[in-house]
Amino acid sequence: MRKPRRKSRQKAEGRRSPSPYSLKCSPTRETLTYAQAQRIVEVDIDGRLHRISIYDPLKIITEDELTAQDITECNSNKENSEQPQFPGKSKKPSSKGKKKESCSKHASGSTFHLPQPSFRVVDSGSQPEAPPLPAAYYRYIEKPPEDLDAEVEYDMDEEDLAWLDMVNEKRRVDGHSLVSADTFELLVDRLEKESYLESRSSGAQQSLIDEDAFCCVCLDDECHNSNVILFCDICNLAVHQECYGVPYIPEGQWLCRCCLQSPSRPVDCVLCPNKGGAFKQTSDGHWAHVVCAIWIPEVCFANTVFLEPIEGIDNIPPARWKLTCYICKQKGLGAAIQCHKVNCYTAFHVTCAQRAGLFMKIEPMRETSLNGTIFTVRKTAYCEAHSPPGAATARRKGDSPRSLSEAGDEEGLKDGGEEEEEEEMEEEEQEGQGGVGGPLKGMPKKNKTSLKQKIKKEPEEAGRDTPSTVPIVTVPQIPSYRLNKICSGLSFQRKNQFMQRLHNYWLLKRQARNGVPLIRRLHSHLQSQRNAEQREQDEKTSAVKEELKYWQKLRHDLERARLLIELIRKREKLKREQVKVQQAAMELELMPFNVLLRTTLDLLQEKDPAHIFAEPVNLSEVPDYLEFISKPMDFSTMRRKLESHLYCTLEEFEEDFNLIVTNCMKYNAKDTIFHRAAVRLRDLGGAILRHARRQAENIGYDPERGTHLPESPKLKDFYRFSWEDVDNILIPENRAHLSPEVQLKELLEKLDLVSAMRSSGARRRRVRLLRREINALRQKLAQPPPPQPPSLNKTVSNGELPAGPQGDAAVLEQALQEEPEDDGDRDDSKLPPPPTLEPTGPAPSLSEQESPPDPPTLKPINDSKPPSRILKPKKMEEDELLEKSPLQLGSEPLQRLLNDNGINRLSLLAPDNPAGTPLSGVGRRTSVLFKKAKNGVKLQRSPDRALENGEDHGVTSPPASPVSIEDEHHSRKRPRSRSCSESEGERSPQQEEETGVTNGFGKHTESGSDSECSLSLSGGLAFEACSGLTPPKRSRGKPALSRVPFLEGVNGDSDYNGADHRSQDAPGGPPSQWCPHPCPPAGRAETGRAETGRGWREALPCPLL
Amino acid sequence: MATAMYLEHYLDSIENLPCELQRNFQLMRELDQRTEDKKAEIDVLAAEYISTVKALSAEQRVEHLQKIQSAYSKCREYSDDKVQLAMQTYEMVDKHIRRLDADLARFEADLKDKAEGSDFESSGARALKKGRGQKEKRGSRGRGRRASEEDTPKKKKHKAGSELADAILSVHPSDVLDMPVDPNEPTYCLCHQVSYGEMIGCDNPDCPIEWFHFACVDLTTKPKGKWFCPRCVQEKRKRK
């Protein structure tokens, strides 16, 4: 927005006659183009530089006038058209009058007097001392509009001063108090704000910024930051900054030259017949379109930056004036240009061409000549016929400027009346003032009237001349009650009258400023007011947003609640777990022993996948069960007992377990799955029980309370272990000082240890050695217990550790099994026979020649596949069976007894001797024998039956001799026992042979594996059948039986051998049931033996062969 | 506002949620109290048992232990009840949340329609466009569990929305992000992080972790049929 002061000046310019070339003759050099510079003469006069256009007529002036001339020139250089007679800008009221005078002079066009500088010296020239700067920075804080509204923002300008002076003068004359400048400012300020509010509330007309606007000079709508499209605030003319020569965007209002300088009168272009558009003044005071000036070659701009004034119209050749525009068909109106196409003489006005959308292009060119590089533009315009393709689009654009200007015209028309009114009002006011006299003194009456006439004339003109460019000037009307309110706070005389005048003055002033508010802030606000509607929408959206926010907040809260509840859920789950754990812990605390037993029981039951032992035997199914089994037992009963705290020690528990196994074995025939399952269970259970015992010892239980001991026992580091220990104990001499039981225990422990190791070559070897030792020991130990056949098992099991006598037998079995492996002739036993052991195996066996008696026993076994029913267990208890059985059977018990005795003796003898060698020897031997038996059996089972029998006798007989000490029966069986324990000369050689043979055989006859099982079984049975009580035999037999479970993947704990033992014993009871053929067991056994014997015998030859 | 009718209904429905929550929590508290009482009782019993075991016959022992046992079973019962209650509460809140989500989606859709109906482009809307970038993030942060079903359609809707709707809707993603991270937010998965993105639940009801991030279990899409977490798979194998 321009400063008001300048405004007035412009107005003055507008009114003065358009010939002020003298003011413009010295543009600064920098703004000149080369071409212009060529046409300018620089003159240096008295050290001052003067630039004078060569076209300008040089006036001849006298010396007197020279100084004045200089001054004007200086002023013009500054582009300051302000009259130099107000150099001091004094605010004295007199200056106002002078100014007006000068204005009127200009307007009248009279030759003007150069103004004389007038000045006076101010007396009190003392400059006030600047206040000391504060330490802190000043910071400007813009006040919010609310605060500003309360303040007085308006500053008087000179015009206001003048007016106020006039008014005050009048008031003085009338005898009223003067109105101070402050009051004036306040009132004007209030008026402004009131009008602002008014316009806002009335939703003032919205001049939307036309996004599609295009510059009416270049018809382009591109808009860069450095070259924006400006809109005239009055006629809404749209031009580029560069196209209209506006290097800087003025603050606030911007008006085109036409609206600025000739607001009330439409201007015509001297170069074309068209109206509207961007005009500039020519150097001779006419108007012309900027486009026309650009396109007509002879015409140019004096100042190429501001693009004004237009020069060179005189240079246009007459021929151009005479051209007929082919678009508007008008001749002689303005200058036309011609199509640039060669040989085309079509002429058209520039603006006509623009509106018609002809092809008109301006390109910047760079020409290089001798003089240097010149930047010029090349303009090309074609007539319709020659427009290059693609130019058609321009046409559409071309149409709009016209419509735009026409719209402007119409508006102008409408507003003509309004303005007239206002101006009349002004006049009235002036008249009134004039009536009073004072302030208007300086203004001649003549002037006033002439002005009036002029004003009156204008409306007429407006009426006549259709196109009136006077724009709408909207000054919001302020209702009178508002006016009253505005001045209510003030008190001075004749307030209302003054207010009326002030209001009118203000209205006029606004009018003069084209309705632009006098307070700058409000002006900018006015523009922002356009956004009022948007603001409304914003409010709406923000309301919606608020609502959304509310919901989202709710959602958040819910989400948090959900999270918390999720946490609670998790917590409760954990608490539940905690309760469970607590319960378990409490159980452990209160009855740890029971817990141990329970887990053990669970483990045991796991080994009974078929649930054979899970429930008590159903007596309705097996009515005679109780006949054989006095104390039935099963897992469920055990569990019941356990839960009712009837087990105080592990032994009690173990006893029941053993009972299960023995019962089963007693009642069921050996080849039934039940028997086998029992054997298996015994094997596996033994290990578990031993482990449980170890655990119990380590933990330390108080048997009375079933709780932990107050102090935990010293932990035997059971699992600490070194190979040396094992190796040490493997050497018989090292444990010679120990009793066999202790030795056995030791060995078993070591075995457990070793087998718990990770598998490795060392481990396997030691396991084998250990087993062999254990086997041997057991065999040795087993001899003593047999004396009491019936109770044997139980006593054994109960009496000693799980590894007890039973274990011994088991060990033996293991040993047997292992050895077979070693020898490799045993079937495909899963354990690969390590060759290294082979030599050791056979060697000891050879050393002890007890084996020979065995072979005979084996023979009967062969037959005894069925004989398994024969079952030694019956031995004592089941006399019935025995009775049924032939002599042999009947005699068996006796024999057994005898044998046992014998054995005992033998065993007793054996231990007495240096323990190691003989024991081990026994084990090996037996195993070897076994193998032989197998081999033999395999080869010739059936054929030998007859022989077997015979052999049996034969076999028995030879032993009998040694045994002769006792009964015949004894003697019969003794041989075996003897053969086991003692070396019988007769057989020993055979055995030796056999062993050798077996070895050889083993290698050759591996195919026999299948039969082996049965054979072994039968063999085992046979042994027992014959020598039932004799441990060695048992042991021999057992291995065979145990093999099955063994092969089935038993770990090979020595226990199972023990288990086998039992199983063999136990099943003895029920054989009758199991074997459909009530054939005498003994007989079968014998036959079996015979077979085996044959087999063995025959086996012998084979290798020999 | 007419548009918010269903929202009003929603408000009505959610009105007594706090009461229900309170009631449930009250119940849980009572159960908790009872559990604690039982535990104290058990402690007394246990002490008594230990001091007198020696003198007790087997039957007496059993009897005594039975008492403890039954007390424990009561405890477990309470615990189960509590868990049940917590799950029920969770379901309740979850139901409300789902409904709110649905209503909000509807609300947003309505707004969008309105925005399209009156075609105005407000500079305000334009200014708000900035907020848009954050929106994508929100999708990923999302709701742990139901994420898969809910979030994706929502996001699509956003994209289709007009500028204004966008502008308005763009407000809430930032809100979601602004929501302070609850330090107590339950953690899930093998990585022990809070839930984000798509999660999958282990089909083992006793799974201690329950929920897993897709990425943490090498999933990209929802597997068909039952799914068990790595841990539960191991456990299962062991048991077999």
mmCIF file of N, CA and C in Angstrom, chain A residues 753-800:
data_model
loop_
_atom_site.group_PDB
_atom_site.id
_atom_site.type_symbol
_atom_site.label_atom_id
_atom_site.label_comp_id
_atom_site.label_asym_id
_atom_site.label_seq_id
_atom_site.Cartn_x
_atom_site.Cartn_y
_atom_site.Cartn_z
ATOM 1 N N LEU A 753 27.286 -98.118 36.769
ATOM 2 C CA LEU A 753 28.044 -96.925 36.455
ATOM 3 C C LEU A 753 28.463 -96.907 35.007
ATOM 4 N N VAL A 754 29.105 -97.999 34.696
ATOM 5 C CA VAL A 754 29.696 -98.052 33.367
ATOM 6 C C VAL A 754 28.615 -97.964 32.299
ATOM 7 N N SER A 755 27.532 -98.654 32.569
ATOM 8 C CA SER A 755 26.502 -98.652 31.530
ATOM 9 C C SER A 755 25.831 -97.286 31.433
ATOM 10 N N ALA A 756 26.004 -96.519 32.490
ATOM 11 C CA ALA A 756 25.427 -95.180 32.410
ATOM 12 C C ALA A 756 26.310 -94.245 31.598
ATOM 13 N N MET A 757 27.517 -94.732 31.328
ATOM 14 C CA MET A 757 28.446 -93.871 30.579
ATOM 15 C C MET A 757 27.985 -93.745 29.134
ATOM 16 N N ARG A 758 28.610 -92.840 28.519
ATOM 17 C CA ARG A 758 28.322 -92.761 27.093
ATOM 18 C C ARG A 758 29.017 -93.926 26.423
ATOM 19 N N SER A 759 28.379 -94.397 25.444
ATOM 20 C CA SER A 759 28.917 -95.594 24.825
ATOM 21 C C SER A 759 30.253 -95.296 24.163
ATOM 22 N N SER A 760 31.139 -96.211 24.372
ATOM 23 C CA SER A 760 32.448 -96.072 23.730
ATOM 24 C C SER A 760 33.075 -97.450 23.748
ATOM 25 N N GLY A 761 34.143 -97.548 23.075
ATOM 26 C CA GLY A 761 34.789 -98.858 23.024
ATOM 27 C C GLY A 761 35.167 -99.312 24.423
ATOM 28 N N ALA A 762 35.722 -98.383 25.183
ATOM 29 C CA ALA A 762 36.186 -98.721 26.513
ATOM 30 C C ALA A 762 35.023 -99.181 27.362
ATOM 31 N N ARG A 763 33.953 -98.477 27.233
ATOM 32 C CA ARG A 763 32.806 -98.810 28.055
ATOM 33 C C ARG A 763 32.312 -100.209 27.726
ATOM 34 N N ARG A 764 32.158 -100.449 26.462
ATOM 35 C CA ARG A 764 31.577 -101.715 26.071
ATOM 36 C C ARG A 764 32.434 -102.874 26.588
ATOM 37 N N ARG A 765 33.710 -102.680 26.423
ATOM 38 C CA ARG A 765 34.591 -103.760 26.834
ATOM 39 C C ARG A 765 34.451 -103.995 28.336
ATOM 40 N N ARG A 766 34.435 -102.926 29.082
ATOM 41 C CA ARG A 766 34.389 -103.071 30.534
ATOM 42 C C ARG A 766 33.046 -103.617 30.971
ATOM 43 N N VAL A 767 32.031 -103.195 30.274
ATOM 44 C CA VAL A 767 30.721 -103.746 30.624
ATOM 45 C C VAL A 767 30.758 -105.248 30.478
ATOM 46 N N ARG A 768 31.366 -105.652 29.433
ATOM 47 C CA ARG A 768 31.415 -107.086 29.196
ATOM 48 C C ARG A 768 32.206 -107.797 30.284
ATOM 49 N N LEU A 769 33.344 -107.187 30.561
ATOM 50 C CA LEU A 769 34.172 -107.819 31.586
ATOM 51 C C LEU A 769 33.433 -107.864 32.906
ATOM 52 N N LEU A 770 32.808 -106.757 33.208
ATOM 53 C CA LEU A 770 32.082 -106.683 34.469
ATOM 54 C C LEU A 770 31.014 -107.747 34.519
ATOM 55 N N ARG A 771 30.320 -107.852 33.429
ATOM 56 C CA ARG A 771 29.237 -108.821 33.431
ATOM 57 C C ARG A 771 29.768 -110.217 33.639
ATOM 58 N N ARG A 772 30.859 -110.399 33.027
ATOM 59 C CA ARG A 772 31.417 -111.740 33.163
ATOM 60 C C ARG A 772 31.753 -112.004 34.631
ATOM 61 N N GLU A 773 32.386 -111.030 35.207
ATOM 62 C CA GLU A 773 32.753 -111.178 36.615
ATOM 63 C C GLU A 773 31.510 -111.388 37.461
ATOM 64 N N ILE A 774 30.544 -110.539 37.171
ATOM 65 C CA ILE A 774 29.330 -110.618 37.969
ATOM 66 C C ILE A 774 28.691 -111.974 37.808
ATOM 67 N N ASN A 775 28.673 -112.373 36.614
ATOM 68 C CA ASN A 775 28.097 -113.665 36.309
ATOM 69 C C ASN A 775 28.759 -114.734 37.153
ATOM 70 N N ALA A 776 30.035 -114.634 37.132
ATOM 71 C CA ALA A 776 30.803 -115.637 37.846
ATOM 72 C C ALA A 776 30.458 -115.598 39.318
ATOM 73 N N LEU A 777 30.459 -114.406 39.816
ATOM 74 C CA LEU A 777 30.187 -114.233 41.234
ATOM 75 C C LEU A 777 28.827 -114.782 41.572
ATOM 76 N N ARG A 778 27.923 -114.464 40.712
ATOM 77 C CA ARG A 778 26.552 -114.874 40.996
ATOM 78 C C ARG A 778 26.460 -116.375 41.005
ATOM 79 N N GLN A 779 27.125 -116.874 40.054
ATOM 80 C CA GLN A 779 27.060 -118.329 39.987
ATOM 81 C C GLN A 779 27.527 -118.911 41.301
ATOM 82 N N LYS A 780 28.556 -118.264 41.724
ATOM 83 C CA LYS A 780 29.133 -118.746 42.954
ATOM 84 C C LYS A 780 28.150 -118.554 44.093
ATOM 85 N N LEU A 781 27.600 -117.405 44.110
ATOM 86 C CA LEU A 781 26.686 -117.086 45.200
ATOM 87 C C LEU A 781 25.405 -117.891 45.096
ATOM 88 N N ALA A 782 25.046 -118.115 43.877
ATOM 89 C CA ALA A 782 23.767 -118.779 43.654
ATOM 90 C C ALA A 782 23.783 -120.164 44.254
ATOM 91 N N GLN A 783 24.890 -120.705 44.338
ATOM 92 C CA GLN A 783 24.942 -122.083 44.848
ATOM 93 C C GLN A 783 24.429 -122.189 46.269
ATOM 94 N N PRO A 784 24.825 -121.346 47.103
ATOM 95 C CA PRO A 784 24.318 -121.497 48.469
ATOM 96 C C PRO A 784 22.805 -121.357 48.594
ATOM 97 N N PRO A 785 22.221 -120.407 48.000
ATOM 98 C CA PRO A 785 20.790 -120.252 48.250
ATOM 99 C C PRO A 785 19.956 -121.438 47.814
ATOM 100 N N PRO A 786 20.283 -122.074 46.754
ATOM 101 C CA PRO A 786 19.403 -123.117 46.251
ATOM 102 C C PRO A 786 18.925 -124.110 47.281
ATOM 103 N N PRO A 787 19.656 -124.345 48.314
ATOM 104 C CA PRO A 787 19.248 -125.402 49.220
ATOM 105 C C PRO A 787 17.768 -125.415 49.486
ATOM 106 N N GLN A 788 17.160 -124.273 49.569
ATOM 107 C CA GLN A 788 15.719 -124.289 49.822
ATOM 108 C C GLN A 788 15.029 -123.870 48.551
ATOM 109 N N PRO A 789 14.753 -124.841 47.778
ATOM 110 C CA PRO A 789 14.245 -124.557 46.439
ATOM 111 C C PRO A 789 13.004 -123.664 46.418
ATOM 112 N N PRO A 790 12.032 -124.023 47.198
ATOM 113 C CA PRO A 790 10.784 -123.263 47.042
ATOM 114 C C PRO A 790 10.983 -121.805 47.360
ATOM 115 N N SER A 791 11.569 -121.560 48.446
ATOM 116 C CA SER A 791 11.659 -120.184 48.911
ATOM 117 C C SER A 791 12.793 -119.454 48.235
ATOM 118 N N LEU A 792 13.439 -120.229 47.456
ATOM 119 C CA LEU A 792 14.662 -119.714 46.878
ATOM 120 C C LEU A 792 14.510 -118.279 46.390
ATOM 121 N N ASN A 793 13.635 -118.158 45.510
ATOM 122 C CA ASN A 793 13.521 -116.858 44.838
ATOM 123 C C ASN A 793 13.261 -115.751 45.834
ATOM 124 N N LYS A 794 12.272 -116.016 46.597
ATOM 125 C CA LYS A 794 11.867 -114.956 47.493
ATOM 126 C C LYS A 794 12.964 -114.617 48.460
ATOM 127 N N THR A 795 13.408 -115.646 49.045
ATOM 128 C CA THR A 795 14.434 -115.376 50.032
ATOM 129 C C THR A 795 15.554 -114.609 49.388
ATOM 130 N N VAL A 796 15.877 -115.102 48.242
ATOM 131 C CA VAL A 796 16.974 -114.434 47.562
ATOM 132 C C VAL A 796 16.658 -112.960 47.372
ATOM 133 N N SER A 797 15.515 -112.770 46.808
ATOM 134 C CA SER A 797 15.198 -111.393 46.452
ATOM 135 C C SER A 797 15.092 -110.528 47.695
ATOM 136 N N ASN A 798 14.451 -111.086 48.648
ATOM 137 C CA ASN A 798 14.245 -110.272 49.833
ATOM 138 C C ASN A 798 15.539 -110.041 50.575
ATOM 139 N N GLY A 799 16.145 -111.112 50.704
ATOM 140 C CA GLY A 799 17.300 -111.080 51.571
ATOM 141 C C GLY A 799 18.331 -110.066 51.178
ATOM 142 N N GLU A 800 18.623 -110.063 49.974
ATOM 143 C CA GLU A 800 19.720 -109.193 49.583
ATOM 144 C C GLU A 800 19.230 -108.087 48.669
#
